[in-house]
PDB file of C-alpha atoms and ligand atoms in Angstrom:
ATOM      1  CA  MET A  10      -0.011   0.151   0.129  1.00 44.00           C
ATOM      2  CA  LYS A  11       3.146   2.122   0.749  1.00 47.00           C
ATOM      3  CA  ILE A  12       4.170   1.856  -2.526  1.00 48.00           C
ATOM      4  CA  GLN A  13       1.055   2.605  -4.048  1.00 51.00           C
ATOM      5  CA  LYS A  14       0.592   5.707  -2.263  1.00 50.00           C
ATOM      6  CA  ARG A  15       4.056   7.313  -2.987  1.00 54.00           C
ATOM      7  CA  TRP A  16       3.525   6.225  -6.907  1.00 50.00           C
ATOM      8  CA  SER A  17      -0.009   8.015  -6.960  1.00 53.00           C
ATOM      9  CA  CYS A  18       1.813  11.168  -5.191  1.00 47.00           C
ATOM     10  CA  SER A  19       4.607  11.198  -7.768  1.00 54.00           C
ATOM     11  CA  VAL A  20       2.133  10.831 -10.769  1.00 52.00           C
ATOM     12  CA  PHE A  21       0.234  13.843  -8.930  1.00 51.00           C
ATOM     13  CA  PHE A  22       3.638  15.715  -8.798  1.00 52.00           C
ATOM     14  CA  LEU A  23       4.440  14.917 -12.328  1.00 52.00           C
ATOM     15  CA  PHE A  24       1.087  15.848 -13.645  1.00 53.00           C
ATOM     16  CA  HIS A  25       1.267  18.896 -11.837  1.00 54.00           C
ATOM     17  CA  MET A  26       4.457  20.020 -13.142  1.00 55.00           C
ATOM     18  CA  THR A  27       3.610  19.436 -16.719  1.00 53.00           C
ATOM     19  CA  HIS A  28       0.207  21.232 -16.286  1.00 53.00           C
ATOM     20  CA  VAL A  29       2.381  24.259 -15.211  1.00 54.00           C
ATOM     21  CA  ALA A  30       4.810  23.695 -17.587  1.00 52.00           C
ATOM     22  CA  TRP A  31       2.304  23.334 -20.437  1.00 55.00           C
ATOM     23  CA  THR A  32      -0.756  25.433 -19.803  1.00 57.00           C
ATOM     24  CA  GLN A  33       0.366  28.042 -17.308  1.00 75.00           C
ATOM     25  CA  ILE A  34       3.915  29.669 -18.263  1.00 91.00           C
ATOM     26  CA  PHE A  35       3.859  32.854 -20.198  1.00 95.00           C
ATOM     27  CA  GLN A  36       5.152  36.085 -20.737  1.00 97.00           C
ATOM     28  CA  VAL A  37       3.694  39.426 -20.871  1.00 98.00           C
ATOM     29  CA  VAL A  38       4.872  41.238 -23.962  1.00 98.00           C
ATOM     30  CA  GLY A  39       4.876  44.874 -24.468  1.00 98.00           C
ATOM     31  CA  PRO A  40       6.049  47.643 -27.144  1.00 97.00           C
ATOM     32  CA  SER A  41       9.954  47.747 -27.775  1.00 95.00           C
ATOM     33  CA  SER A  42       9.973  51.558 -26.987  1.00 96.00           C
ATOM     34  CA  ALA A  43       7.787  54.131 -25.188  1.00 97.00           C
ATOM     35  CA  VAL A  44       4.393  54.826 -26.370  1.00 97.00           C
ATOM     36  CA  LEU A  45       3.681  58.565 -27.438  1.00 95.00           C
ATOM     37  CA  VAL A  46       0.279  60.324 -27.176  1.00 94.00           C
ATOM     38  CA  PHE A  47      -0.744  64.079 -27.215  1.00 90.00           C
ATOM     39  CA  VAL A  48      -2.529  65.123 -24.266  1.00 88.00           C
ATOM     40  CA  GLY A  49      -6.445  65.149 -24.718  1.00 89.00           C
ATOM     41  CA  GLU A  50      -6.167  62.020 -26.977  1.00 93.00           C
ATOM     42  CA  ASP A  51      -6.891  58.320 -26.097  1.00 97.00           C
ATOM     43  CA  VAL A  52      -3.864  55.504 -26.130  1.00 98.00           C
ATOM     44  CA  THR A  53      -3.682  52.045 -25.812  1.00 98.00           C
ATOM     45  CA  LEU A  54      -0.734  50.597 -24.039  1.00 98.00           C
ATOM     46  CA  PRO A  55      -0.562  47.361 -25.760  1.00 98.00           C
ATOM     47  CA  ALA A  56       0.227  44.231 -23.843  1.00 98.00           C
ATOM     48  CA  SER A  57      -0.239  40.372 -24.665  1.00 98.00           C
ATOM     49  CA  LEU A  58       0.399  36.947 -23.579  1.00 97.00           C
ATOM     50  CA  SER A  59       3.187  34.996 -25.260  1.00 96.00           C
ATOM     51  CA  PRO A  60       2.446  32.083 -26.188  1.00 94.00           C
ATOM     52  CA  VAL A  61      -1.104  33.076 -26.984  1.00 95.00           C
ATOM     53  CA  ILE A  62      -3.365  31.854 -24.163  1.00 94.00           C
ATOM     54  CA  SER A  63      -6.614  33.087 -22.850  1.00 95.00           C
ATOM     55  CA  ALA A  64      -6.272  35.827 -19.950  1.00 96.00           C
ATOM     56  CA  GLN A  65     -10.052  35.827 -19.354  1.00 96.00           C
ATOM     57  CA  ARG A  66      -9.669  33.784 -16.111  1.00 95.00           C
ATOM     58  CA  PHE A  67      -6.451  35.581 -14.823  1.00 96.00           C
ATOM     59  CA  GLU A  68      -5.875  38.675 -12.909  1.00 97.00           C
ATOM     60  CA  VAL A  69      -4.533  41.628 -14.734  1.00 98.00           C
ATOM     61  CA  ARG A  70      -3.434  44.303 -12.713  1.00 98.00           C
ATOM     62  CA  TRP A  71      -2.164  47.689 -14.530  1.00 98.00           C
ATOM     63  CA  PHE A  72      -0.473  49.931 -12.138  1.00 98.00           C
ATOM     64  CA  ARG A  73       1.962  52.646 -11.557  1.00 97.00           C
ATOM     65  CA  ASP A  74       3.765  52.955  -8.280  1.00 95.00           C
ATOM     66  CA  ASP A  75       1.496  51.125  -6.020  1.00 96.00           C
ATOM     67  CA  PHE A  76       0.543  47.710  -6.659  1.00 97.00           C
ATOM     68  CA  PHE A  77      -2.436  47.980  -4.408  1.00 96.00           C
ATOM     69  CA  SER A  78      -3.965  51.228  -6.051  1.00 96.00           C
ATOM     70  CA  PRO A  79      -4.095  50.143  -9.567  1.00 98.00           C
ATOM     71  CA  VAL A  80      -5.144  52.155 -12.678  1.00 98.00           C
ATOM     72  CA  LEU A  81      -7.235  49.016 -13.855  1.00 98.00           C
ATOM     73  CA  LEU A  82      -7.772  45.762 -11.964  1.00 98.00           C
ATOM     74  CA  TYR A  83      -9.437  42.855 -13.800  1.00 97.00           C
ATOM     75  CA  GLN A  84     -10.167  39.929 -11.280  1.00 96.00           C
ATOM     76  CA  ASN A  85     -12.675  37.160 -11.108  1.00 95.00           C
ATOM     77  CA  LEU A  86     -13.780  37.539 -14.681  1.00 95.00           C
ATOM     78  CA  GLN A  87     -14.398  41.542 -14.013  1.00 95.00           C
ATOM     79  CA  ILE A  88     -13.099  44.928 -13.724  1.00 96.00           C
ATOM     80  CA  ARG A  89     -12.996  45.810 -10.098  1.00 95.00           C
ATOM     81  CA  PRO A  90     -13.299  49.601  -9.469  1.00 92.00           C
ATOM     82  CA  GLU A  91     -12.907  49.456  -5.577  1.00 90.00           C
ATOM     83  CA  HIS A  92      -9.177  50.393  -5.367  1.00 88.00           C
ATOM     84  CA  GLN A  93      -8.912  52.084  -8.778  1.00 95.00           C
ATOM     85  CA  MET A  94      -6.556  55.203  -8.283  1.00 96.00           C
ATOM     86  CA  GLN A  95      -9.140  58.035  -8.535  1.00 95.00           C
ATOM     87  CA  ALA A  96      -7.384  60.182 -11.222  1.00 95.00           C
ATOM     88  CA  TYR A  97      -8.075  57.319 -13.690  1.00 97.00           C
ATOM     89  CA  GLU A  98     -11.846  56.854 -12.623  1.00 96.00           C
ATOM     90  CA  GLY A  99     -13.916  56.327 -15.939  1.00 95.00           C
ATOM     91  CA  ARG A 100     -10.968  56.654 -18.346  1.00 97.00           C
ATOM     92  CA  THR A 101      -9.600  53.170 -18.400  1.00 97.00           C
ATOM     93  CA  ALA A 102     -10.983  49.644 -20.166  1.00 97.00           C
ATOM     94  CA  LEU A 103      -9.621  46.445 -21.238  1.00 97.00           C
ATOM     95  CA  PHE A 104     -10.629  45.135 -24.475  1.00 97.00           C
ATOM     96  CA  THR A 105     -12.563  41.970 -22.807  1.00 92.00           C
ATOM     97  CA  GLU A 106     -13.484  40.008 -26.195  1.00 94.00           C
ATOM     98  CA  GLU A 107      -9.501  40.260 -26.624  1.00 97.00           C
ATOM     99  CA  LEU A 108      -8.850  38.689 -23.476  1.00 97.00           C
ATOM    100  CA  LEU A 109      -9.431  35.371 -24.867  1.00 96.00           C
ATOM    101  CA  LYS A 110      -6.398  36.094 -27.293  1.00 97.00           C
ATOM    102  CA  GLY A 111      -4.248  37.106 -24.418  1.00 97.00           C
ATOM    103  CA  ASN A 112      -4.663  40.716 -25.464  1.00 98.00           C
ATOM    104  CA  VAL A 113      -4.653  42.548 -21.941  1.00 98.00           C
ATOM    105  CA  SER A 114      -4.012  45.872 -23.539  1.00 98.00           C
ATOM    106  CA  LEU A 115      -4.785  48.991 -21.408  1.00 98.00           C
ATOM    107  CA  ARG A 116      -7.211  51.708 -23.146  1.00 98.00           C
ATOM    108  CA  LEU A 117      -6.695  54.968 -21.744  1.00 98.00           C
ATOM    109  CA  GLN A 118      -9.078  58.019 -22.425  1.00 97.00           C
ATOM    110  CA  ASP A 119      -8.575  61.748 -22.468  1.00 95.00           C
ATOM    111  CA  VAL A 120      -4.631  61.693 -21.600  1.00 94.00           C
ATOM    112  CA  ARG A 121      -3.552  64.173 -18.927  1.00 92.00           C
ATOM    113  CA  VAL A 122       0.010  65.455 -18.521  1.00 87.00           C
ATOM    114  CA  SER A 123       0.161  63.869 -15.244  1.00 91.00           C
ATOM    115  CA  ASP A 124      -0.840  60.189 -16.914  1.00 95.00           C
ATOM    116  CA  GLY A 125       3.021  60.315 -18.540  1.00 95.00           C
ATOM    117  CA  GLY A 126       5.372  57.580 -16.957  1.00 96.00           C
ATOM    118  CA  LEU A 127       5.937  54.065 -16.061  1.00 98.00           C
ATOM    119  CA  TYR A 128       3.150  51.743 -16.212  1.00 98.00           C
ATOM    120  CA  LYS A 129       3.508  48.017 -15.257  1.00 98.00           C
ATOM    121  CA  CYS A 130       0.777  45.130 -16.350  1.00 98.00           C
ATOM    122  CA  PHE A 131       0.994  42.485 -14.069  1.00 98.00           C
ATOM    123  CA  VAL A 132      -0.686  39.119 -15.113  1.00 98.00           C
ATOM    124  CA  ASP A 133      -1.442  36.222 -12.636  1.00 97.00           C
ATOM    125  CA  SER A 134      -2.847  32.886 -13.530  1.00 94.00           C
ATOM    126  CA  GLY A 135      -2.486  31.637 -10.106  1.00 91.00           C
ATOM    127  CA  PRO A 136       0.454  29.358 -10.380  1.00 90.00           C
ATOM    128  CA  TRP A 137       2.299  31.707 -12.438  1.00 94.00           C
ATOM    129  CA  ASN A 138       2.670  35.438 -12.728  1.00 96.00           C
ATOM    130  CA  GLU A 139       4.564  38.025 -15.071  1.00 97.00           C
ATOM    131  CA  GLU A 140       4.779  41.729 -15.694  1.00 97.00           C
ATOM    132  CA  VAL A 141       5.754  43.975 -18.230  1.00 98.00           C
ATOM    133  CA  HIS A 142       6.758  47.873 -17.982  1.00 98.00           C
ATOM    134  CA  ILE A 143       5.555  50.172 -20.371  1.00 98.00           C
ATOM    135  CA  THR A 144       6.612  53.646 -20.815  1.00 97.00           C
ATOM    136  CA  LEU A 145       3.853  56.443 -21.613  1.00 97.00           C
ATOM    137  CA  ASN A 146       4.987  59.906 -23.177  1.00 94.00           C
ATOM    138  CA  VAL A 147       2.572  62.466 -23.107  1.00 91.00           C
ATOM    139  CA  GLU A 148       3.523  65.258 -25.895  1.00 86.00           C
ATOM    140  CA  VAL A 149       1.926  68.784 -25.491  1.00 80.00           C
ATOM    141  CA  LEU A 150       1.357  71.023 -28.148  1.00 74.00           C
ATOM    142  CA  GLY A 151       1.602  74.481 -26.810  1.00 75.00           C
ATOM    143  CA  ASN A 152      -0.691  77.479 -27.980  1.00 76.00           C
ATOM    144  CA  GLN A 153       0.147  79.835 -30.387  1.00 79.00           C
ATOM    145  CA  PRO A 154       2.473  82.611 -29.127  1.00 83.00           C
ATOM    146  CA  SER A 155       1.424  86.273 -28.678  1.00 85.00           C
ATOM    147  CA  ILE A 156       3.538  89.222 -29.011  1.00 85.00           C
ATOM    148  CA  SER A 157       3.144  92.276 -26.923  1.00 86.00           C
ATOM    149  CA  PHE A 158       5.042  95.416 -25.650  1.00 84.00           C
ATOM    150  CA  GLY A 159       6.974  95.471 -22.315  1.00 80.00           C
ATOM    151  CA  SER A 160       9.497  96.937 -20.335  1.00 76.00           C
ATOM    152  CA  THR A 161      12.505  95.493 -18.750  1.00 68.00           C
ATOM    153  CA  GLU A 162      13.453  96.813 -15.256  1.00 71.00           C
ATOM    154  CA  ASP A 163      15.775  99.474 -16.678  1.00 73.00           C
ATOM    155  CA  GLN A 164      12.432 100.768 -18.597  1.00 74.00           C
ATOM    156  CA  GLN A 165      13.795 100.017 -21.943  1.00 76.00           C
ATOM    157  CA  THR A 166      10.689  99.120 -24.154  1.00 82.00           C
ATOM    158  CA  THR A 167      10.895  95.379 -25.421  1.00 86.00           C
ATOM    159  CA  LEU A 168       8.767  93.098 -27.245  1.00 89.00           C
ATOM    160  CA  VAL A 169       7.589  90.183 -25.460  1.00 90.00           C
ATOM    161  CA  CYS A 170       6.779  87.026 -27.020  1.00 90.00           C
ATOM    162  CA  LYS A 171       4.631  84.838 -24.720  1.00 89.00           C
ATOM    163  CA  ALA A 172       3.921  81.069 -25.474  1.00 87.00           C
ATOM    164  CA  ASP A 173       1.809  79.053 -22.812  1.00 85.00           C
ATOM    165  CA  LYS A 174       0.336  75.488 -22.388  1.00 82.00           C
ATOM    166  CA  TRP A 175       3.770  73.986 -23.579  1.00 84.00           C
ATOM    167  CA  GLY A 176       5.146  70.508 -22.370  1.00 77.00           C
ATOM    168  CA  THR A 177       8.665  70.625 -22.965  1.00 78.00           C
ATOM    169  CA  THR A 178      10.607  73.964 -23.566  1.00 82.00           C
ATOM    170  CA  PRO A 179       9.971  74.849 -27.055  1.00 83.00           C
ATOM    171  CA  ASP A 180      12.948  76.344 -29.477  1.00 84.00           C
ATOM    172  CA  LEU A 181      12.101  80.197 -29.839  1.00 87.00           C
ATOM    173  CA  THR A 182      12.974  82.126 -32.708  1.00 89.00           C
ATOM    174  CA  TRP A 183      12.999  85.735 -33.360  1.00 91.00           C
ATOM    175  CA  ARG A 184      13.037  87.055 -36.743  1.00 89.00           C
ATOM    176  CA  ASP A 185      12.894  90.510 -38.344  1.00 86.00           C
ATOM    177  CA  MET A 186      10.843  91.605 -41.249  1.00 85.00           C
ATOM    178  CA  ASN A 187      13.481  90.361 -43.558  1.00 86.00           C
ATOM    179  CA  GLY A 188      13.980  87.224 -42.019  1.00 87.00           C
ATOM    180  CA  VAL A 189      16.843  87.825 -40.259  1.00 90.00           C
ATOM    181  CA  ASP A 190      17.548  85.519 -37.052  1.00 92.00           C
ATOM    182  CA  LEU A 191      17.547  87.866 -33.852  1.00 90.00           C
ATOM    183  CA  THR A 192      17.123  85.079 -31.251  1.00 92.00           C
ATOM    184  CA  SER A 193      20.814  85.831 -29.836  1.00 91.00           C
ATOM    185  CA  GLU A 194      19.473  89.528 -28.800  1.00 90.00           C
ATOM    186  CA  SER A 195      16.436  87.734 -26.881  1.00 90.00           C
ATOM    187  CA  SER A 196      16.021  86.357 -23.099  1.00 89.00           C
ATOM    188  CA  VAL A 197      13.997  83.867 -22.010  1.00 91.00           C
ATOM    189  CA  THR A 198      12.248  83.384 -18.933  1.00 90.00           C
ATOM    190  CA  GLU A 199       9.882  80.032 -18.142  1.00 90.00           C
ATOM    191  CA  GLU A 200       7.636  79.273 -15.509  1.00 91.00           C
ATOM    192  CA  ARG A 201       4.998  76.317 -14.817  1.00 88.00           C
ATOM    193  CA  ASP A 202       1.327  77.025 -14.454  1.00 83.00           C
ATOM    194  CA  ASN A 203      -0.726  75.141 -11.773  1.00 80.00           C
ATOM    195  CA  GLU A 204      -1.604  72.719 -14.453  1.00 74.00           C
ATOM    196  CA  GLY A 205       2.393  71.601 -14.709  1.00 76.00           C
ATOM    197  CA  PHE A 206       2.562  73.239 -18.112  1.00 82.00           C
ATOM    198  CA  LEU A 207       5.391  75.696 -19.098  1.00 85.00           C
ATOM    199  CA  ARG A 208       4.584  79.181 -19.829  1.00 89.00           C
ATOM    200  CA  VAL A 209       7.739  80.804 -21.922  1.00 90.00           C
ATOM    201  CA  SER A 210       8.416  84.404 -22.284  1.00 90.00           C
ATOM    202  CA  SER A 211      11.041  85.668 -24.443  1.00 90.00           C
ATOM    203  CA  PHE A 212      12.137  89.235 -24.497  1.00 90.00           C
ATOM    204  CA  ILE A 213      13.730  91.457 -27.452  1.00 89.00           C
ATOM    205  CA  PRO A 214      14.576  95.447 -27.714  1.00 86.00           C
ATOM    206  CA  SER A 215      11.616  96.459 -29.406  1.00 78.00           C
ATOM    207  CA  SER A 216      14.041  98.653 -31.641  1.00 69.00           C
ATOM    208  CA  ARG A 217      13.019  96.610 -34.698  1.00 55.00           C
ATOM    209  CA  SER A 218       9.917  94.969 -35.734  1.00 60.00           C
ATOM    210  CA  SER A 219      10.071  91.199 -35.604  1.00 66.00           C
ATOM    211  CA  THR A 220       8.274  88.107 -35.347  1.00 71.00           C
ATOM    212  CA  CYS A 221       8.659  85.120 -33.043  1.00 74.00           C
ATOM    213  CA  SER A 222       8.026  81.303 -33.540  1.00 76.00           C
ATOM    214  CA  PRO A 223       8.121  78.822 -31.020  1.00 75.00           C
ATOM    215  CA  VAL A 224       8.340  74.947 -31.983  1.00 76.00           C
ATOM    216  CA  SER A 225       8.860  71.658 -30.153  1.00 68.00           C
TER     217      SER A 225
HETATM  218  C1  NAG B 324      -5.551  44.359 -28.756  1.00 55.27           C
HETATM  219  O1  NAG B 324      -6.977  44.624 -28.967  1.00 55.27           O
HETATM  220  C2  NAG B 324      -7.092  45.969 -29.549  1.00 55.27           C
HETATM  221  C3  NAG B 324      -8.442  46.110 -29.781  1.00 55.27           C
HETATM  222  O2  NAG B 324      -8.839  45.213 -30.854  1.00 55.27           O
HETATM  223  C4  NAG B 324      -5.958  46.227 -30.844  1.00 55.27           C
HETATM  224  O3  NAG B 324      -6.081  47.424 -30.882  1.00 55.27           O
HETATM  225  C5  NAG B 324      -4.738  46.042 -30.260  1.00 55.27           C
HETATM  226  O4  NAG B 324      -3.607  45.883 -31.330  1.00 55.27           O
HETATM  227  C6  NAG B 324      -4.626  44.458 -29.764  1.00 55.27           C
HETATM  228  N1  NAG B 324      -3.115  44.349 -28.934  1.00 55.27           N
HETATM  229  C7  NAG B 324      -2.463  43.549 -29.294  1.00 55.27           C
HETATM  230  C8  NAG B 324      -1.292  43.415 -28.666  1.00 55.27           C
HETATM  231  O5  NAG B 324      -2.971  42.546 -29.790  1.00 55.27           O
END
């Protein structure tokens, strides 16, 4: 009897190992480079299981810094909004039909500047789990610049070119009516507004009429 017991035990063990090896081990595959999106647009962070197996019965957890307050959590066959980061409320989805094909991509709507950064997609089948890291870069195209008169501390009249709502510092060029580049005569200040956008002001002596054009 003893022998039989041991035999069935190792058969179970073998079966268990084969089961894990052949049906449960997977990788989560993401894009090879960062995902780029403009502020206000929708974006998909692509992730899928390799080999292609259904993720329908798995846990899919998209999170940033805190594992326990996810951007999106799918567990027990449904999306669980209870612990979702507030900033993502109503803006995230999975492609639920696609879960059968191992597609665990995250849909993110109405992207904000603060959405930029690292995302982790953690997939857990029970006996096995894996995660992939994806960077989202949020690009901001600033407003058209405006030119006005201003004065410096020593009461000199200047032209001021103001450009706001930029995500990164734009290259700003001043030209006179003949197209001559006057940028070297200008000075630039920049500050962040309360939404995190950059506001750039460039000053140039007003003795010559000029145009300015910021580009990202
Ligand atoms: C997942 O499904 C979505 C929606 O059909 C599709 O846009 C996306 O390309 C798929 N991603 C992968 C990695 O298969």
